[in-house]
Coordinates of C-alpha atoms and ligand atoms in Angstrom, one line a residue:
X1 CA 0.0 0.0 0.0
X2 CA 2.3 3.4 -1.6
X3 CA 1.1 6.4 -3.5
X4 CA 3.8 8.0 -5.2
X5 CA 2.9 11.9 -5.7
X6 CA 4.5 13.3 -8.8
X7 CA 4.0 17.2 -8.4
X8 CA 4.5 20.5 -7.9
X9 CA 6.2 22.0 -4.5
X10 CA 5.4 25.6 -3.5
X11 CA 5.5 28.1 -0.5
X12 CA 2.4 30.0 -0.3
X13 CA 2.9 33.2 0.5
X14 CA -0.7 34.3 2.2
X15 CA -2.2 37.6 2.8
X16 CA -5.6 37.7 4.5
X17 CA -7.7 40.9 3.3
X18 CA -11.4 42.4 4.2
X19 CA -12.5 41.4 -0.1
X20 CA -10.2 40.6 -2.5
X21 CA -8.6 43.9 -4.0
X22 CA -10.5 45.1 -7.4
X23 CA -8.1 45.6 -10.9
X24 CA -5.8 48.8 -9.7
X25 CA -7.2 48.5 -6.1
X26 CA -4.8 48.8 -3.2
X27 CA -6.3 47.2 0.2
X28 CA -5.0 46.9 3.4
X29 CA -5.0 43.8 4.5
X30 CA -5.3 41.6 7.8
X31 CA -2.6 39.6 7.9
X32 CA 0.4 37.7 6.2
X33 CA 2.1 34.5 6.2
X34 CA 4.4 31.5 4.6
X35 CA 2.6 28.2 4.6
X36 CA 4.2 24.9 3.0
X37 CA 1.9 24.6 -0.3
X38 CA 2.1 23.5 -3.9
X39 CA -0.6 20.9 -5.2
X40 CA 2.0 18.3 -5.4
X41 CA 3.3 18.3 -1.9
X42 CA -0.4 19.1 -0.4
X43 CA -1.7 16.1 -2.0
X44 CA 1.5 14.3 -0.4
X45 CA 0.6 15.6 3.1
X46 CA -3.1 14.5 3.2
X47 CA -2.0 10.8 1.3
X48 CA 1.0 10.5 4.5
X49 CA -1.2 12.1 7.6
X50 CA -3.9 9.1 6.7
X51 CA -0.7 6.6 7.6
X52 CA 0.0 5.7 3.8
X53 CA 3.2 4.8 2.7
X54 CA 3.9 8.3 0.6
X55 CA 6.8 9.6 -1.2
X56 CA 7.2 12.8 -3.1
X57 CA 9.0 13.5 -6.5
X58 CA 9.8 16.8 -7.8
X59 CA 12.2 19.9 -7.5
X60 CA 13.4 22.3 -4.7
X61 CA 15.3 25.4 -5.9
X62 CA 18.3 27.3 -4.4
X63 CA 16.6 29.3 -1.6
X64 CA 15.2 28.6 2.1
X65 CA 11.8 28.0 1.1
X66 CA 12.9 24.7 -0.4
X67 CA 14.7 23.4 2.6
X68 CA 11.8 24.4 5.0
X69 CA 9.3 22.9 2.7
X70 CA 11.7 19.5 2.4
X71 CA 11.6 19.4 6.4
X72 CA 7.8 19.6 6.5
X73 CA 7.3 16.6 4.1
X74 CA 9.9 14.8 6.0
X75 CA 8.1 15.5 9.2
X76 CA 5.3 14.1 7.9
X77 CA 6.5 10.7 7.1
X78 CA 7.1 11.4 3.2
X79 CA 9.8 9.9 1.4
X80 CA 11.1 13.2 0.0
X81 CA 14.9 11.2 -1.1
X82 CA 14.3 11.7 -5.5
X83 CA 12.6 15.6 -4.8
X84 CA 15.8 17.3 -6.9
X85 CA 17.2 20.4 -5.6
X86 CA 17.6 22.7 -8.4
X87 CA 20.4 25.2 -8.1
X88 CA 19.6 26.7 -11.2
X89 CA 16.3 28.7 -9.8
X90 CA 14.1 29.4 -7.4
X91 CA 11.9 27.1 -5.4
X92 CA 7.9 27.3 -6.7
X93 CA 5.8 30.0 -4.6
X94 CA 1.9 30.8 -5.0
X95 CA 0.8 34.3 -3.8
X96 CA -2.8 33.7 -2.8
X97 CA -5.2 36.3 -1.3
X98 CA -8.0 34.9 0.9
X99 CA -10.7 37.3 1.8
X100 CA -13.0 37.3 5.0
X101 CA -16.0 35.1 3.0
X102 CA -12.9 32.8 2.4
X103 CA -13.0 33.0 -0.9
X104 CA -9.5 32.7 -2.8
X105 CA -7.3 33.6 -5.6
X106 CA -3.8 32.3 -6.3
X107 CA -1.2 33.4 -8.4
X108 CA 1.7 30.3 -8.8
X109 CA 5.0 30.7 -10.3
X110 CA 6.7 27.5 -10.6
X111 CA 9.9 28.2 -10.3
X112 CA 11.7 25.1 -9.8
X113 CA 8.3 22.9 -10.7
X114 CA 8.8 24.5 -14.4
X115 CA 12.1 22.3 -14.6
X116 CA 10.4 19.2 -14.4
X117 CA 11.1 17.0 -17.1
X118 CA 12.5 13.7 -18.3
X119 CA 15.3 13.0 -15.6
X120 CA 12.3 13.5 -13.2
X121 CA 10.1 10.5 -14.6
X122 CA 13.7 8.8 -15.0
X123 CA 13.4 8.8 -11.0
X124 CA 9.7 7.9 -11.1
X125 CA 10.2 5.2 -13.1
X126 CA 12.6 3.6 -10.2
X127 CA 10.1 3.8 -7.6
X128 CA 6.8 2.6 -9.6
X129 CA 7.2 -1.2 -9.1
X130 CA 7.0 -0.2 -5.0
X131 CA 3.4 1.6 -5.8
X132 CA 0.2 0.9 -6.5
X133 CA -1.3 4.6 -6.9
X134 CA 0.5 7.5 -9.0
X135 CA -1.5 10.9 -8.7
X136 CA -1.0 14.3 -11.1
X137 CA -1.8 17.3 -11.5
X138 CA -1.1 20.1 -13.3
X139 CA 1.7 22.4 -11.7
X140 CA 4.9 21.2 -13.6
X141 CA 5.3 21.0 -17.8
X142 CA 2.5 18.6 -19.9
X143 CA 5.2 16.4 -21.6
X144 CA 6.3 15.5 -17.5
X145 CA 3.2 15.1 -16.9
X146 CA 2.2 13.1 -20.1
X147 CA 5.8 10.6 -19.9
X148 CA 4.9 10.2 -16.1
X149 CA 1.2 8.9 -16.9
X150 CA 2.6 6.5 -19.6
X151 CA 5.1 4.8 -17.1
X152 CA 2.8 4.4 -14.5
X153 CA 0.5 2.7 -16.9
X154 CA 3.5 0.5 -18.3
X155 CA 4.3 -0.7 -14.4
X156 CA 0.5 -1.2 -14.0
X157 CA 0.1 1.3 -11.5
X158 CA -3.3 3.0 -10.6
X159 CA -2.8 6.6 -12.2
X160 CA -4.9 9.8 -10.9
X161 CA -5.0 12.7 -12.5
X162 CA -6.1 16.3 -10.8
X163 CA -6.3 18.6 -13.5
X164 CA -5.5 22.0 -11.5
X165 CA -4.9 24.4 -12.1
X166 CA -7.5 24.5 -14.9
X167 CA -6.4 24.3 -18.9
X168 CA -8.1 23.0 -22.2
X169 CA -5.5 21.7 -24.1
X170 CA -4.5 18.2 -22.6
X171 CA -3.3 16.2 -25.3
X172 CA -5.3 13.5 -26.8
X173 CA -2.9 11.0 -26.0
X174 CA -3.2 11.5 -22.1
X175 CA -6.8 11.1 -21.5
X176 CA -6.3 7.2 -21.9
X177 CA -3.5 6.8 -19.9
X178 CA -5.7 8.3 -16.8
X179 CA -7.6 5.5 -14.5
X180 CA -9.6 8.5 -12.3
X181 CA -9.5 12.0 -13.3
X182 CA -10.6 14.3 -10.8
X183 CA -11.8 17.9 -12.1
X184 CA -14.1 20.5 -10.4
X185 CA -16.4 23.0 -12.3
X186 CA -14.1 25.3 -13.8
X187 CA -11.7 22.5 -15.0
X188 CA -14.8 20.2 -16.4
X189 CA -15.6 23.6 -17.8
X190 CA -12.1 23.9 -19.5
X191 CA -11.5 20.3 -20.5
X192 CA -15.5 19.5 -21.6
X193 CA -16.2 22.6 -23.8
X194 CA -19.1 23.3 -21.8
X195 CA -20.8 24.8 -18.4
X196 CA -20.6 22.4 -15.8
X197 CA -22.5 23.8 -13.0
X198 CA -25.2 21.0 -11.4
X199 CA -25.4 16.9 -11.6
X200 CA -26.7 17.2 -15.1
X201 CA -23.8 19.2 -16.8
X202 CA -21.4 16.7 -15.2
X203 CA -22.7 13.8 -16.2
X204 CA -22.4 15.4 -20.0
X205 CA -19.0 16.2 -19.1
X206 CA -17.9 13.1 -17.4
X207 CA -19.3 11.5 -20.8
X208 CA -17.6 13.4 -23.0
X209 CA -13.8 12.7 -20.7
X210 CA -14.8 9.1 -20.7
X211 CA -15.1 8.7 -24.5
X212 CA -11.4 10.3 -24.9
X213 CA -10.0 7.6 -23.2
X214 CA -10.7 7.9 -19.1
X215 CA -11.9 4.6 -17.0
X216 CA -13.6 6.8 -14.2
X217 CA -14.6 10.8 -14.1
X218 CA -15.0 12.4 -10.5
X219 CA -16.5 15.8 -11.2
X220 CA -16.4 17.7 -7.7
X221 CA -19.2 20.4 -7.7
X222 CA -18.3 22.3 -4.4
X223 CA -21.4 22.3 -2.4
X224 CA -23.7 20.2 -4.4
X225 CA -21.5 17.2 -3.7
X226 CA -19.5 15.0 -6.5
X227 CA -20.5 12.6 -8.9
X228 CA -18.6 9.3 -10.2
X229 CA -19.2 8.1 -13.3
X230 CA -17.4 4.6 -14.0
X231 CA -17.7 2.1 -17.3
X232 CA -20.4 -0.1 -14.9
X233 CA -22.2 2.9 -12.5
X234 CA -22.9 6.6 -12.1
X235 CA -23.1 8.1 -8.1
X236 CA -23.3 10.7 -6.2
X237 CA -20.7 10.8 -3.2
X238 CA -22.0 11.9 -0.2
X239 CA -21.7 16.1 1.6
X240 CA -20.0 17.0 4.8
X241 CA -21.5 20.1 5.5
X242 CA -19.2 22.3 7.9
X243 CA -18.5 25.9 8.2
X244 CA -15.6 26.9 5.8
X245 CA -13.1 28.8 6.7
X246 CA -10.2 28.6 3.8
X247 CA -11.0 26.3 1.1
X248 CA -7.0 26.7 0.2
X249 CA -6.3 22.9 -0.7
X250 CA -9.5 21.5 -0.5
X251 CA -9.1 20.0 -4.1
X252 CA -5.8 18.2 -2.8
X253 CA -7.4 17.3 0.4
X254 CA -9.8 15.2 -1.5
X255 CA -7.5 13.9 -4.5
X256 CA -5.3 12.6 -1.3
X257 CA -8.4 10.9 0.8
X258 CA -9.5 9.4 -3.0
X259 CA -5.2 8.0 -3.6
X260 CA -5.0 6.9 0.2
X261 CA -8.4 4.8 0.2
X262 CA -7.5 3.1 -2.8
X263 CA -4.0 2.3 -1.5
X264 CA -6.2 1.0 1.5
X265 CA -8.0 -1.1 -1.0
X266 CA -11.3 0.7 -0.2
X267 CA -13.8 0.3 -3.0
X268 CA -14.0 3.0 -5.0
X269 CA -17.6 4.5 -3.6
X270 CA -15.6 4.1 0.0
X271 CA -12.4 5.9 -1.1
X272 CA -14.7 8.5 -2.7
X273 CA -16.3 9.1 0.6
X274 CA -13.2 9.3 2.4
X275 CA -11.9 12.1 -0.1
X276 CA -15.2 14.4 0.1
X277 CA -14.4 13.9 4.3
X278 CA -11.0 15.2 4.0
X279 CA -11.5 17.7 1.8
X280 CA -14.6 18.9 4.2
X281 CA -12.1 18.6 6.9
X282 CA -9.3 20.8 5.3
X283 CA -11.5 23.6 4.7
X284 CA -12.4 24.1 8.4
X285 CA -8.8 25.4 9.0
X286 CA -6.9 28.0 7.3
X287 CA -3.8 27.2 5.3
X288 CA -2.4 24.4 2.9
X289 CA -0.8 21.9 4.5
X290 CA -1.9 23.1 8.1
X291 CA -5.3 22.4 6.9
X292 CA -5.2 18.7 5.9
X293 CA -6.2 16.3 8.7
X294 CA -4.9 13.2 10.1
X295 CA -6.6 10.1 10.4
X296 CA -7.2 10.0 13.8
X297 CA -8.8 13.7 13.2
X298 CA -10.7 11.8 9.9
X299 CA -12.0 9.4 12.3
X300 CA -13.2 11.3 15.0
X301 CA -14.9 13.5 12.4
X302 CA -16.6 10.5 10.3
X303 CA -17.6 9.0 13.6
X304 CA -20.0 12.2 15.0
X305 CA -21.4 12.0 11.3
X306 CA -22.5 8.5 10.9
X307 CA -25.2 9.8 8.0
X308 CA -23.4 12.4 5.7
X309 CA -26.2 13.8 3.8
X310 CA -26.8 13.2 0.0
X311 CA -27.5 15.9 -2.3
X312 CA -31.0 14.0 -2.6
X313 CA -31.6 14.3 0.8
Ligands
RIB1 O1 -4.2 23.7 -4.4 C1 -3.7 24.6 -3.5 C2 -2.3 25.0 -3.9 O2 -2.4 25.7 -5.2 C3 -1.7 26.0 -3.0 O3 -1.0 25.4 -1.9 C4 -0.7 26.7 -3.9 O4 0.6 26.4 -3.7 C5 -1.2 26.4 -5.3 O5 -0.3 25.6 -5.9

C-alpha cells in the first residue's frame, strides 16, 4: 500500500484581506504568512497524515523555502529522497489572497516545478514497481506530466489525475492513460467545452472525458456534492456540511483521501467518501498543509457524522 505523488512544491505566501482587491485597487490587509503549499506536496501531506506509505517526487530550488518545505514533508513521514534540488532557480511559490467570505485567488510561479522534465520521470520510473497509486496534477510541464502517466501505466500502477490548475489543451494522448480523473467545475468547464455547473452538466462532461479515453470521471461540484461516473455505475458521493473557513487545498485534500483509500483497497464508492471527508475537513482550518487532517482527526470526524447527507436528501 504506496502512492507516489509526482507534483508540484510551493510556498504559499498568504495575505488575508477584508475582499479581494478590485483591478488597480490597493487594500490593506489583515494579515500575512508563509505556509508549506504546492498541489503536489499538499496532496503528499493529506496521502502521509492518513498513515499511507507516501513519497514525493519533484524539485526544490536554491533558496530557504525549499529546505523548509523538504523538512515539513519529512516531518510528515514522506519519502522526499528523489525531490531534486535545483540550483539553477528558485523554489515554486503561489501568492494567494484569501478574503473574509474565504474566498480565494492564487497566483503560482513555478519556479523550480517549471524544470520538471524527463530525468524526473527517470526517478519515477525507479520507484513505480514499489506503488500501487501514482496521482497528477497540473503544476509542472504537460510532456512531464504526459511521460509520467505513460510509465505508470507500463508498471500497471493506478494513475490519478487532478487537472489543476485548470487548462483545455491536454493532449489526446493523455486522456487514456488516466484511471480517475478528478476535475471541479471550472476544470470540467475547460477540459468538456461546456458549463458544468449541477449533476446534469457533469454527467455530459464526465461522458464526454470518458469517450477520450478515461476509466472513471470524478466531477467535484463544491457544495452540491460529487458525482462518479465509472464504465459499470454513475453516483453521487455523499456532503460534509461544515463551516468553511479557507477552502485553500481543499481540491488536494480530497484527491489525497481518494489516492489513500485506494492504496487502503477501499472500494472505490468508500475511497470517494473518504476524499469528500478530507476535503470537508481541510476547509475548516486556514492554510495548505496546516489544513489537511490526520486520520485519527478523519475518524473522530466520520464518527459524529455517521449519516453524511446526500445531495438528494
Ligand atoms: O491547491 C492549492 C495550492 O495551489 C496551494 O497550496 C498553492 O501552492 C497552489 O499551488
Amino acid at each position: 500500500m504506496s502512492v507516489i505523488i509526482f507534483g508540484s512544491i510551493n510556498m504559499d505566501l498568504v495575505v488575508r484581506s477584508p475582499r479581494l482587491p478590485e483591478p488597480g485597487e490597493t487594500l490593506i490587509g489583515h494579515s500575512f504568512e508563509t505556509v508549506p503549499g504546492g498541489k503536489g506536496a499538499n496532496q503528499a501531506v493529506a496521502v502521509a497524515r492518513l498513515g499511507i506509505q507516501t513519497a514525493l517526487i519533484g524539485r526544490i530550488g536554491n533558496d530557504g523555502f525549499g529546505q523548509t518545505l523538504l523538512q515539513g514533508l519529512e516531518s510528515d513521514g514522506i519519502t522526499c529522497d528523489r525531490v531534486l534540488h535545483d540550483a539553477s532557480t528558485h523554489s515554486g511559490v503561489a501568492m494567494i489572497a484569501v478574503d473574509d467570505a474565504s474566498e480565494n485567488n492564487i497566483i503560482v510561479i513555478p519556479g523550480a516545478n517549471g524544470n520538471v522534465g524527463e530525468a524526473d520521470v527517470d526517478r519515477l520510473r525507479a520507484a513505480l514497481p514499489q506503488a500501487q497509486v501514482l496521482l497528477l496534477q497540473l503544476e509542472i510541464p504537460l510532456p512531464a506530466v504526459l511521460a509520467a502517466a505513460q510509465a505508470a501505466k507500463d508498471a500497471g500502477v493506478t494513475v490519478i489525475l487532478d487537472p489543476a490548475p485548470a487548462r483545455s489543451d491536454l493532449p489526446d494522448s493523455l486522456y487514456p492513460l488516466i484511471d480517475i480523473l478528478t476535475p471541479n467545475q471550472v476544470e470540467a468547464r475547460q477540459l468538456a467545452g461546456f458549463p458544468v455547473n449541477d449533476i446534469e452538466t457533469a454527467h455530459r462532461a464526465a461522458i464526454v472525458l470518458r469517450q477520450r479515453g478515461v476509466k472513471t470521471v470524478i466531477v467535484k461540484l463544491g457544495k452540491l456534492g460529487a458525482l462518479c461516473v465509472t464504465e459499470s455505475e454513475t453516483f453521487q458521493i455523499p456532503i460534509f456540511p461544515v463551516r468553511a473557513v479557507d477552502t485553500v487545498a481543499a481540491g488536494d485534500a480530497f484527491n489525497g483521501g481518494l489516492a489513500a483509500g485506494l492504496a487502503a483497497d477501499l472500494p472505490l464508492s468508500q475511497a470517494a467518501t473518504q476524499a469528500a471527508a478530507v476535503a470537508a475537513l481541510s476547509v475548516t482550518k486556514p492554510g495548505a498543509q496546516p489544513s489537511l487532517p490526520t486520520r485519527a482527526e478523519l475518524e473522530a470526524f466520520l464518527a459524529q457524522r455517521e449519516t453524511p447527507s446526500t445531495p438528494a436528501d
